[in-house]
Amino acid sequence: MTETLWPAPVATTPVDATVTIPGSKSVTNRALVLAALADGPGWVRRPLRSRDSQLMADGLRALGVTIEEQVNNDTGGSGGGEAWRVIPAPVLRGPASVDVGNAGTVMRFLPPLAVLADGPVHFDGDPRSHERPQHGVIDALRALGARIEDGGRGSFPLTVHGTGALDGGTVQLDASASSQFVSALLLSGARYNNGVEVRHVGGPVPSLPHIRMTVDMLRLAGVQVDAPEDGGEKDVWRVTPGALLGRDLVVEPDLSNAAPFFAAALVTGGRVTVRDWPRHTTQPGDQLRELYTRMGGSCEFTDEGLRFTGGDRIHGIEADLHDVGELTPVIAAGAALADSESHLYGIAHLRLHETDRLAALAKEINGLGGDVSETEDGLRIRPRKLTGGVFHTYEDHRLATAAAVVGLAVPGVQVENVATTAKTLPDFTAMWDELLTGPVAGG
């Protein structure tokens, strides 16, 4: 198949732009699941419209949940604009078929919900979904009494034989491959007869802030949750059985998706303001403020949002990105243009994401003349003069945005399959072009 290549624009002057980032994928997909399990209708306002969130919505619809997409500018306050009205099904429907694509939240969050359906639910997805770890969810559900057919693979395709209920209770699992294993059980656990107690056994859990996000959203839906950060037992989360409330929720901007836009300010010595940046949030992407400041920039809150200003050079960084692994590709892109070596670590789990992100970053940056080597749990990046060439993305949206960042400073970078950014940023190329040519990007 012929490659589709996008010439990454080169920045000839410092950027100066204000950007509207679409809603958080992590919040949108959790909100959809919680709304589908609630005891009454709810609203998800300003949701992310992307492939991942559409897969989640379509998966819930396949189970009988009604999701009405509306645009209403008269809803008042910050809830105006696009919204999804979610009407739970009296009983989740089976038989059904669900396409998980290559969306981690869909492939992990929907099987624990499907055990509550009144018949079999078949799951399948993109070829990469067959390779990504799912065993933590499958094994835990089986231990809790669910019947799942997966051909002994521990991954997709698989069928969950829903019986309308699950006893639940205490279960041990190894979530060192993905924090989504824990979140998946917590999200549906309140609807299990005995709730759920998840006890992690294994290495450190990556992306713990995402579990904290799940816990906070459950509590806002009226669920009682005991979590380690509240003084509870280490690596143990308990959800008490009970009803979930239908809510009206406004989705925050996806802070992780701000990474390439702030990187543009860092690379060009310009400034970018991201509208509506929350002053208090559970999103891991909020760590961009500290990480990019260490790399030579500065940030401040304004009436519009968060303004990030780049300095006269980019500094190398020594950073443990264990909790914010999704930021690694764009951080690595900036580090490849820095004035000193960088060491990014705590991210061995990225080998199991949409692609092996560590191997892909090393190969693609080195293909442009860089000097990146893999370590046991990360990357060492020694800046070198880069040249143009094709940057392959492996159907990974974060590889594509990382390539765009490199292209700001390196003429001739061609990004293969930039359309993969539709996973979380459907209008990325238009936003990127406006970032460089006009005062306002996004919308």
Tab-separated table of C-alpha atoms in Angstrom:
chain	number	residue	atom	x	y	z
A	1	MET	CA	0.000	0.000	0.000
A	2	THR	CA	1.303	3.465	-0.884
A	3	GLU	CA	2.190	5.550	2.139
A	4	THR	CA	0.137	8.677	2.779
A	5	LEU	CA	2.635	11.339	3.806
A	6	TRP	CA	1.915	14.720	5.423
A	7	PRO	CA	4.677	17.329	5.106
A	8	ALA	CA	5.149	18.583	8.661
A	9	PRO	CA	5.115	22.418	8.623
A	10	VAL	CA	8.328	24.183	9.619
A	11	ALA	CA	8.080	27.142	12.009
A	12	THR	CA	9.816	30.211	10.582
A	13	THR	CA	8.880	32.490	13.510
A	14	PRO	CA	7.953	31.956	17.167
A	15	VAL	CA	4.374	30.763	17.513
A	16	ASP	CA	1.829	32.995	19.252
A	17	ALA	CA	-1.558	31.335	19.499
A	18	THR	CA	-4.542	30.492	21.652
A	19	VAL	CA	-5.799	26.929	21.321
A	20	THR	CA	-9.027	25.207	22.241
A	21	ILE	CA	-8.278	21.565	23.067
A	22	PRO	CA	-11.159	19.077	22.674
A	23	GLY	CA	-12.496	17.238	25.694
A	24	SER	CA	-10.580	14.584	27.595
A	25	LYS	CA	-10.821	11.077	26.143
A	26	SER	CA	-10.231	9.573	29.589
A	27	VAL	CA	-13.032	11.606	31.178
A	28	THR	CA	-15.416	11.188	28.228
A	29	ASN	CA	-15.192	7.402	28.130
A	30	ARG	CA	-15.448	7.014	31.906
A	31	ALA	CA	-18.436	9.357	31.928
A	32	LEU	CA	-20.180	7.325	29.221
A	33	VAL	CA	-19.735	4.074	31.167
A	34	LEU	CA	-20.956	5.596	34.436
A	35	ALA	CA	-23.939	7.200	32.714
A	36	ALA	CA	-24.839	3.880	31.085
A	37	LEU	CA	-24.864	2.185	34.519
A	38	ALA	CA	-26.816	4.950	36.281
A	39	ASP	CA	-30.354	4.743	37.626
A	40	GLY	CA	-31.565	7.567	35.384
A	41	PRO	CA	-30.651	9.647	32.334
A	42	GLY	CA	-27.593	11.874	32.349
A	43	TRP	CA	-25.676	14.336	30.197
A	44	VAL	CA	-22.070	14.289	29.017
A	45	ARG	CA	-21.325	17.807	27.800
A	46	ARG	CA	-18.399	18.913	25.634
A	47	PRO	CA	-17.382	15.268	25.042
A	48	LEU	CA	-14.443	14.337	22.906
A	49	ARG	CA	-15.651	13.274	19.466
A	50	SER	CA	-12.961	10.932	18.210
A	51	ARG	CA	-12.563	7.339	17.123
A	52	ASP	CA	-12.023	6.129	20.700
A	53	SER	CA	-15.071	7.887	22.139
A	54	GLN	CA	-17.230	6.866	19.162
A	55	LEU	CA	-16.198	3.241	19.693
A	56	MET	CA	-17.235	3.536	23.342
A	57	ALA	CA	-20.590	5.109	22.467
A	58	ASP	CA	-21.271	2.513	19.758
A	59	GLY	CA	-20.309	-0.313	22.114
A	60	LEU	CA	-22.776	0.914	24.729
A	61	ARG	CA	-25.457	1.341	22.074
A	62	ALA	CA	-24.905	-2.285	21.034
A	63	LEU	CA	-25.774	-3.225	24.630
A	64	GLY	CA	-29.050	-1.269	24.473
A	65	VAL	CA	-27.992	2.078	25.940
A	66	THR	CA	-29.490	5.118	24.208
A	67	ILE	CA	-26.979	7.884	23.464
A	68	GLU	CA	-28.442	10.934	21.756
A	69	GLU	CA	-25.977	13.403	20.253
A	70	GLN	CA	-27.180	16.995	20.487
A	71	VAL	CA	-25.951	20.513	19.920
A	72	ASN	CA	-27.703	22.951	22.213
A	73	ASN	CA	-26.435	26.465	22.749
A	74	ASP	CA	-29.189	27.352	25.194
A	75	THR	CA	-28.345	24.988	28.045
A	76	GLY	CA	-26.776	27.783	30.035
A	77	GLY	CA	-23.511	28.219	31.881
A	78	SER	CA	-20.492	26.194	30.903
A	79	GLY	CA	-22.678	23.306	29.777
A	80	GLY	CA	-23.619	24.917	26.474
A	81	GLY	CA	-22.613	23.451	23.139
A	82	GLU	CA	-22.394	19.824	22.086
A	83	ALA	CA	-23.718	17.201	24.466
A	84	TRP	CA	-24.575	13.506	24.621
A	85	ARG	CA	-27.721	12.511	26.486
A	86	VAL	CA	-27.331	9.014	27.903
A	87	ILE	CA	-30.422	6.946	28.763
A	88	PRO	CA	-29.523	3.667	30.496
A	89	ALA	CA	-31.137	0.428	29.309
A	90	PRO	CA	-33.486	-1.247	31.824
A	91	VAL	CA	-31.456	-4.402	31.151
A	92	LEU	CA	-28.241	-4.476	29.131
A	93	ARG	CA	-28.813	-6.410	25.927
A	94	GLY	CA	-27.305	-9.642	24.711
A	95	PRO	CA	-26.514	-11.149	22.284
A	96	ALA	CA	-24.446	-8.252	21.000
A	97	SER	CA	-21.200	-7.527	19.186
A	98	VAL	CA	-18.758	-4.769	20.158
A	99	ASP	CA	-15.851	-3.372	18.123
A	100	VAL	CA	-13.102	-2.184	20.499
A	101	GLY	CA	-10.858	-0.878	17.700
A	102	ASN	CA	-7.495	-0.223	19.333
A	103	ALA	CA	-8.941	1.784	22.224
A	104	GLY	CA	-7.589	0.718	25.601
A	105	THR	CA	-10.511	2.181	27.539
A	106	VAL	CA	-13.068	0.377	25.370
A	107	MET	CA	-11.296	-2.992	25.429
A	108	ARG	CA	-10.802	-2.854	29.220
A	109	PHE	CA	-13.943	-1.018	30.460
A	110	LEU	CA	-16.730	-2.758	28.525
A	111	PRO	CA	-16.196	-6.488	29.344
A	112	PRO	CA	-16.801	-5.895	33.110
A	113	LEU	CA	-20.024	-4.114	32.138
A	114	ALA	CA	-21.002	-6.853	29.673
A	115	VAL	CA	-21.245	-9.447	32.463
A	116	LEU	CA	-24.435	-7.564	33.453
A	117	ALA	CA	-26.023	-8.134	30.022
A	118	ASP	CA	-28.732	-10.749	29.536
A	119	GLY	CA	-26.807	-12.761	26.958
A	120	PRO	CA	-23.462	-13.231	25.211
A	121	VAL	CA	-21.441	-10.196	24.119
A	122	HIS	CA	-18.734	-10.757	21.517
A	123	PHE	CA	-15.737	-8.405	21.454
A	124	ASP	CA	-13.196	-7.927	18.679
A	125	GLY	CA	-11.078	-5.097	17.329
A	126	ASP	CA	-8.106	-3.999	15.248
A	127	PRO	CA	-5.255	-6.507	14.802
A	128	ARG	CA	-3.206	-4.638	17.448
A	129	SER	CA	-5.992	-5.267	20.014
A	130	HIS	CA	-5.180	-8.991	19.750
A	131	GLU	CA	-1.652	-8.213	20.999
A	132	ARG	CA	-2.397	-5.781	23.809
A	133	PRO	CA	-2.666	-7.156	27.380
A	134	GLN	CA	-6.193	-7.973	28.486
A	135	HIS	CA	-5.438	-10.853	30.840
A	136	GLY	CA	-5.832	-8.733	33.975
A	137	VAL	CA	-9.481	-8.021	33.210
A	138	ILE	CA	-10.272	-11.504	31.882
A	139	ASP	CA	-8.695	-13.355	34.808
A	140	ALA	CA	-10.306	-11.052	37.377
A	141	LEU	CA	-13.783	-11.431	35.899
A	142	ARG	CA	-13.418	-15.204	35.831
A	143	ALA	CA	-12.317	-15.184	39.462
A	144	LEU	CA	-15.465	-13.212	40.268
A	145	GLY	CA	-17.635	-15.845	38.578
A	146	ALA	CA	-17.996	-14.624	34.988
A	147	ARG	CA	-17.827	-16.975	32.016
A	148	ILE	CA	-15.520	-15.729	29.252
A	149	GLU	CA	-14.390	-17.535	26.105
A	150	ASP	CA	-11.082	-16.308	24.687
A	151	GLY	CA	-9.571	-19.442	23.209
A	152	GLY	CA	-6.927	-19.392	25.947
A	153	ARG	CA	-5.321	-16.293	24.426
A	154	GLY	CA	-5.965	-13.841	27.245
A	155	SER	CA	-6.880	-11.260	24.612
A	156	PHE	CA	-9.266	-10.541	21.754
A	157	PRO	CA	-11.420	-11.801	20.177
A	158	LEU	CA	-13.451	-12.954	23.172
A	159	THR	CA	-17.035	-13.503	24.284
A	160	VAL	CA	-18.466	-12.521	27.665
A	161	HIS	CA	-21.479	-14.633	28.593
A	162	GLY	CA	-23.608	-12.162	30.503
A	163	THR	CA	-26.171	-13.472	32.960
A	164	GLY	CA	-27.686	-10.168	34.070
A	165	ALA	CA	-25.741	-10.082	37.336
A	166	LEU	CA	-22.411	-10.846	38.995
A	167	ASP	CA	-21.774	-11.551	42.659
A	168	GLY	CA	-18.488	-9.629	42.711
A	169	GLY	CA	-16.409	-9.547	45.874
A	170	THR	CA	-12.647	-9.639	46.388
A	171	VAL	CA	-10.246	-10.300	43.542
A	172	GLN	CA	-6.492	-10.160	43.060
A	173	LEU	CA	-4.948	-8.973	39.820
A	174	ASP	CA	-1.640	-7.804	38.425
A	175	ALA	CA	-2.152	-4.292	37.030
A	176	SER	CA	1.522	-3.600	36.334
A	177	ALA	CA	0.770	-3.691	32.585
A	178	SER	CA	-2.073	-1.154	32.750
A	179	SER	CA	-3.902	0.878	35.377
A	180	GLN	CA	-7.000	0.389	33.215
A	181	PHE	CA	-7.346	-3.127	34.649
A	182	VAL	CA	-8.178	-1.575	38.032
A	183	SER	CA	-10.368	1.205	36.647
A	184	ALA	CA	-12.321	-1.303	34.551
A	185	LEU	CA	-13.472	-3.277	37.598
A	186	LEU	CA	-14.121	-0.214	39.737
A	187	LEU	CA	-16.359	1.439	37.130
A	188	SER	CA	-18.844	-1.461	37.018
A	189	GLY	CA	-18.237	-2.749	40.548
A	190	ALA	CA	-21.053	-0.828	42.244
A	191	ARG	CA	-23.548	-2.775	40.111
A	192	TYR	CA	-22.195	-6.142	41.265
A	193	ASN	CA	-24.196	-7.772	44.061
A	194	ASN	CA	-21.350	-7.544	46.588
A	195	GLY	CA	-19.487	-4.645	45.017
A	196	VAL	CA	-15.826	-5.274	44.313
A	197	GLU	CA	-12.531	-5.197	46.176
A	198	VAL	CA	-9.536	-5.039	43.842
A	199	ARG	CA	-6.188	-6.047	45.316
A	200	HIS	CA	-3.191	-5.379	43.088
A	201	VAL	CA	-0.357	-7.899	43.279
A	202	GLY	CA	2.712	-7.295	41.149
A	203	GLY	CA	5.041	-4.513	40.119
A	204	PRO	CA	4.195	-0.809	40.354
A	205	VAL	CA	0.923	0.245	38.740
A	206	PRO	CA	1.551	2.716	35.887
A	207	SER	CA	-0.527	5.867	35.428
A	208	LEU	CA	-1.951	5.922	38.959
A	209	PRO	CA	-3.522	9.366	38.347
A	210	HIS	CA	-5.936	7.657	35.960
A	211	ILE	CA	-7.176	5.424	38.797
A	212	ARG	CA	-7.609	8.520	40.970
A	213	MET	CA	-9.670	10.014	38.140
A	214	THR	CA	-11.875	6.894	38.144
A	215	VAL	CA	-12.318	7.065	41.921
A	216	ASP	CA	-13.255	10.765	41.846
A	217	MET	CA	-15.782	10.253	39.061
A	218	LEU	CA	-17.358	7.291	40.871
A	219	ARG	CA	-17.755	9.369	44.004
A	220	LEU	CA	-19.398	12.178	42.041
A	221	ALA	CA	-21.869	9.551	40.796
A	222	GLY	CA	-22.757	8.716	44.409
A	223	VAL	CA	-20.625	5.580	44.771
A	224	GLN	CA	-18.723	4.839	47.974
A	225	VAL	CA	-15.074	4.057	47.215
A	226	ASP	CA	-12.176	3.343	49.555
A	227	ALA	CA	-8.809	4.075	47.978
A	228	PRO	CA	-5.143	3.987	49.086
A	229	GLU	CA	-4.662	7.747	48.716
A	230	ASP	CA	-7.351	8.300	51.353
A	231	GLY	CA	-5.414	6.374	53.973
A	232	GLY	CA	-6.627	2.962	52.886
A	233	GLU	CA	-4.628	-0.204	52.409
A	234	LYS	CA	-1.852	0.072	49.820
A	235	ASP	CA	-2.837	-1.198	46.352
A	236	VAL	CA	-6.398	-2.006	47.433
A	237	TRP	CA	-9.559	-0.330	46.131
A	238	ARG	CA	-13.078	-1.111	47.401
A	239	VAL	CA	-16.378	-0.168	45.776
A	240	THR	CA	-19.569	-0.567	47.805
A	241	PRO	CA	-22.592	-1.901	45.895
A	242	GLY	CA	-25.317	0.632	45.166
A	243	ALA	CA	-27.044	2.790	42.588
A	244	LEU	CA	-25.216	5.303	40.416
A	245	LEU	CA	-26.729	8.727	39.874
A	246	GLY	CA	-27.484	10.093	36.432
A	247	ARG	CA	-25.461	13.323	36.252
A	248	ASP	CA	-24.843	16.414	34.179
A	249	LEU	CA	-21.087	16.397	33.575
A	250	VAL	CA	-18.965	18.894	31.651
A	251	VAL	CA	-15.805	17.269	30.255
A	252	GLU	CA	-12.506	19.097	30.837
A	253	PRO	CA	-10.113	19.742	27.941
A	254	ASP	CA	-7.769	16.800	27.323
A	255	LEU	CA	-4.598	18.114	28.943
A	256	SER	CA	-2.397	15.391	27.450
A	257	ASN	CA	-3.418	16.622	24.007
A	258	ALA	CA	-2.019	20.042	24.891
A	259	ALA	CA	1.482	18.511	24.850
A	260	PRO	CA	2.323	19.131	21.172
A	261	PHE	CA	0.963	22.695	21.273
A	262	PHE	CA	3.005	23.670	24.319
A	263	ALA	CA	5.944	21.870	22.689
A	264	ALA	CA	5.533	24.226	19.739
A	265	ALA	CA	6.105	27.156	22.090
A	266	LEU	CA	9.123	25.367	23.580
A	267	VAL	CA	10.663	24.571	20.178
A	268	THR	CA	10.085	28.003	18.614
A	269	GLY	CA	10.569	30.207	21.684
A	270	GLY	CA	6.980	31.373	21.299
A	271	ARG	CA	3.875	31.245	23.442
A	272	VAL	CA	0.678	29.213	23.400
A	273	THR	CA	-2.390	29.616	25.599
A	274	VAL	CA	-4.686	26.625	26.116
A	275	ARG	CA	-8.201	27.793	26.935
A	276	ASP	CA	-10.079	26.611	30.042
A	277	TRP	CA	-7.128	24.810	31.665
A	278	PRO	CA	-8.499	23.667	35.054
A	279	ARG	CA	-6.696	24.926	38.140
A	280	HIS	CA	-7.538	21.662	39.926
A	281	THR	CA	-7.758	18.365	38.052
A	282	THR	CA	-7.059	14.643	38.306
A	283	GLN	CA	-5.777	14.514	34.715
A	284	PRO	CA	-2.142	13.348	34.516
A	285	GLY	CA	-1.558	15.824	31.686
A	286	ASP	CA	-1.445	18.614	34.251
A	287	GLN	CA	2.167	17.523	34.863
A	288	LEU	CA	3.058	19.194	31.557
A	289	ARG	CA	3.366	22.451	33.495
A	290	GLU	CA	6.238	21.144	35.593
A	291	LEU	CA	7.903	19.029	32.874
A	292	TYR	CA	8.033	21.741	30.226
A	293	THR	CA	9.167	24.340	32.752
A	294	ARG	CA	12.129	22.088	33.531
A	295	MET	CA	12.842	21.943	29.800
A	296	GLY	CA	13.247	25.702	29.618
A	297	GLY	CA	9.815	27.289	29.439
A	298	SER	CA	7.504	29.045	31.873
A	299	CYS	CA	3.757	29.029	32.419
A	300	GLU	CA	1.108	31.156	34.079
A	301	PHE	CA	-2.649	31.093	34.467
A	302	THR	CA	-4.543	33.853	32.688
A	303	ASP	CA	-8.227	34.706	32.413
A	304	GLU	CA	-8.377	32.548	29.250
A	305	GLY	CA	-6.498	29.515	30.485
A	306	LEU	CA	-2.869	28.450	30.839
A	307	ARG	CA	-0.177	30.338	28.904
A	308	PHE	CA	3.100	28.559	28.206
A	309	THR	CA	6.122	30.501	26.946
A	310	GLY	CA	9.241	28.913	25.511
A	311	GLY	CA	12.784	30.105	26.284
A	312	ASP	CA	15.772	30.626	24.020
A	313	ARG	CA	16.739	26.930	24.116
A	314	ILE	CA	15.418	23.524	25.143
A	315	HIS	CA	17.072	21.776	28.085
A	316	GLY	CA	17.515	18.035	28.401
A	317	ILE	CA	15.541	16.418	31.194
A	318	GLU	CA	15.873	13.506	33.613
A	319	ALA	CA	12.292	12.462	34.260
A	320	ASP	CA	10.313	9.563	35.698
A	321	LEU	CA	7.255	9.442	33.421
A	322	HIS	CA	5.701	6.346	35.012
A	323	ASP	CA	2.456	8.172	35.857
A	324	VAL	CA	2.313	10.154	32.609
A	325	GLY	CA	3.510	7.695	29.993
A	326	GLU	CA	1.219	9.129	27.316
A	327	LEU	CA	3.326	12.309	27.350
A	328	THR	CA	6.517	10.412	26.467
A	329	PRO	CA	6.429	10.692	22.643
A	330	VAL	CA	6.146	14.487	22.567
A	331	ILE	CA	8.590	14.909	25.476
A	332	ALA	CA	11.036	12.719	23.527
A	333	ALA	CA	10.531	14.836	20.409
A	334	GLY	CA	11.444	17.969	22.348
A	335	ALA	CA	14.390	16.202	23.971
A	336	ALA	CA	15.756	15.293	20.527
A	337	LEU	CA	16.021	19.057	19.858
A	338	ALA	CA	17.483	19.951	23.273
A	339	ASP	CA	20.927	21.275	24.256
A	340	SER	CA	21.816	18.294	26.462
A	341	GLU	CA	21.084	14.614	27.005
A	342	SER	CA	17.752	13.400	28.364
A	343	HIS	CA	16.836	10.242	30.247
A	344	LEU	CA	13.152	9.269	30.327
A	345	TYR	CA	12.411	6.293	32.556
A	346	GLY	CA	9.697	4.382	34.435
A	347	ILE	CA	7.904	3.696	31.151
A	348	ALA	CA	8.538	0.048	30.249
A	349	HIS	CA	4.743	-0.359	30.007
A	350	LEU	CA	4.761	1.787	26.840
A	351	ARG	CA	5.938	-1.278	24.947
A	352	LEU	CA	2.344	-2.561	25.305
A	353	HIS	CA	0.463	0.524	24.104
A	354	GLU	CA	-0.945	1.257	20.627
A	355	THR	CA	2.495	0.205	19.432
A	356	ASP	CA	5.816	-0.436	21.187
A	357	ARG	CA	6.327	3.268	21.734
A	358	LEU	CA	9.886	2.994	23.028
A	359	ALA	CA	11.122	1.020	20.033
A	360	ALA	CA	9.169	3.206	17.620
A	361	LEU	CA	10.502	6.476	19.027
A	362	ALA	CA	14.082	5.230	18.960
A	363	LYS	CA	13.782	3.931	15.399
A	364	GLU	CA	12.054	6.995	13.945
A	365	ILE	CA	14.169	9.680	15.624
A	366	ASN	CA	17.331	7.742	14.746
A	367	GLY	CA	16.066	7.503	11.189
A	368	LEU	CA	16.283	11.308	11.035
A	369	GLY	CA	19.867	11.253	12.298
A	370	GLY	CA	19.184	11.187	16.025
A	371	ASP	CA	20.853	9.202	18.782
A	372	VAL	CA	18.209	7.471	20.897
A	373	SER	CA	18.763	4.207	22.730
A	374	GLU	CA	16.333	2.064	24.670
A	375	THR	CA	16.996	1.239	28.305
A	376	GLU	CA	15.260	-1.423	30.365
A	377	ASP	CA	12.459	0.981	31.251
A	378	GLY	CA	12.885	4.026	29.047
A	379	LEU	CA	14.947	6.034	26.599
A	380	ARG	CA	18.248	7.909	26.514
A	381	ILE	CA	18.183	10.762	24.022
A	382	ARG	CA	21.403	12.449	22.944
A	383	PRO	CA	20.659	15.448	20.728
A	384	ARG	CA	22.127	15.388	17.224
A	385	LYS	CA	21.531	17.508	14.142
A	386	LEU	CA	18.434	16.014	12.525
A	387	THR	CA	17.544	15.858	8.853
A	388	GLY	CA	14.301	15.356	6.965
A	389	GLY	CA	12.794	11.986	6.158
A	390	VAL	CA	9.711	9.838	6.646
A	391	PHE	CA	8.529	9.476	10.259
A	392	HIS	CA	6.390	6.343	10.580
A	393	THR	CA	3.550	6.409	13.115
A	394	TYR	CA	2.528	2.714	13.465
A	395	GLU	CA	-1.141	3.806	13.685
A	396	ASP	CA	-0.272	5.563	16.952
A	397	HIS	CA	-1.687	9.064	17.386
A	398	ARG	CA	1.009	10.168	19.812
A	399	LEU	CA	3.777	9.177	17.396
A	400	ALA	CA	2.131	11.412	14.802
A	401	THR	CA	2.011	14.470	17.067
A	402	ALA	CA	5.612	13.841	18.135
A	403	ALA	CA	6.644	13.851	14.469
A	404	ALA	CA	4.869	17.179	13.959
A	405	VAL	CA	6.882	18.676	16.833
A	406	VAL	CA	10.181	17.514	15.306
A	407	GLY	CA	9.061	18.927	11.967
A	408	LEU	CA	8.775	22.429	13.430
A	409	ALA	CA	12.572	22.621	13.596
A	410	VAL	CA	13.626	20.095	10.938
A	411	PRO	CA	12.737	20.779	7.288
A	412	GLY	CA	11.583	17.830	5.221
A	413	VAL	CA	9.904	15.687	7.894
A	414	GLN	CA	7.070	13.714	6.297
A	415	VAL	CA	4.590	12.098	8.661
A	416	GLU	CA	3.169	8.768	7.559
A	417	ASN	CA	-0.575	8.391	8.261
A	418	VAL	CA	-1.119	11.592	10.230
A	419	ALA	CA	-4.829	10.722	10.066
A	420	THR	CA	-4.235	8.392	13.022
A	421	THR	CA	-4.480	11.538	15.207
A	422	ALA	CA	-8.273	11.158	14.825
A	423	LYS	CA	-8.037	8.718	17.742
A	424	THR	CA	-8.086	11.694	20.134
A	425	LEU	CA	-7.550	14.873	18.055
A	426	PRO	CA	-9.722	14.673	14.935
A	427	ASP	CA	-8.806	18.187	13.706
A	428	PHE	CA	-5.102	18.016	14.497
A	429	THR	CA	-3.675	19.001	11.111
A	430	ALA	CA	-5.993	22.007	10.792
A	431	MET	CA	-5.166	23.090	14.337
A	432	TRP	CA	-1.447	22.661	13.665
A	433	ASP	CA	-1.602	24.709	10.471
A	434	GLU	CA	-3.473	27.522	12.241
A	435	LEU	CA	-0.994	27.407	15.090
A	436	LEU	CA	1.679	28.491	12.650
A	437	THR	CA	-0.330	30.805	10.390
A	438	GLY	CA	-2.942	32.502	12.554
A	439	PRO	CA	-3.519	33.862	16.049
A	440	VAL	CA	-6.170	31.310	16.973
A	441	ALA	CA	-6.195	27.519	16.602
A	442	GLY	CA	-8.920	25.042	17.321
A	443	GLY	CA	-12.491	25.900	18.046
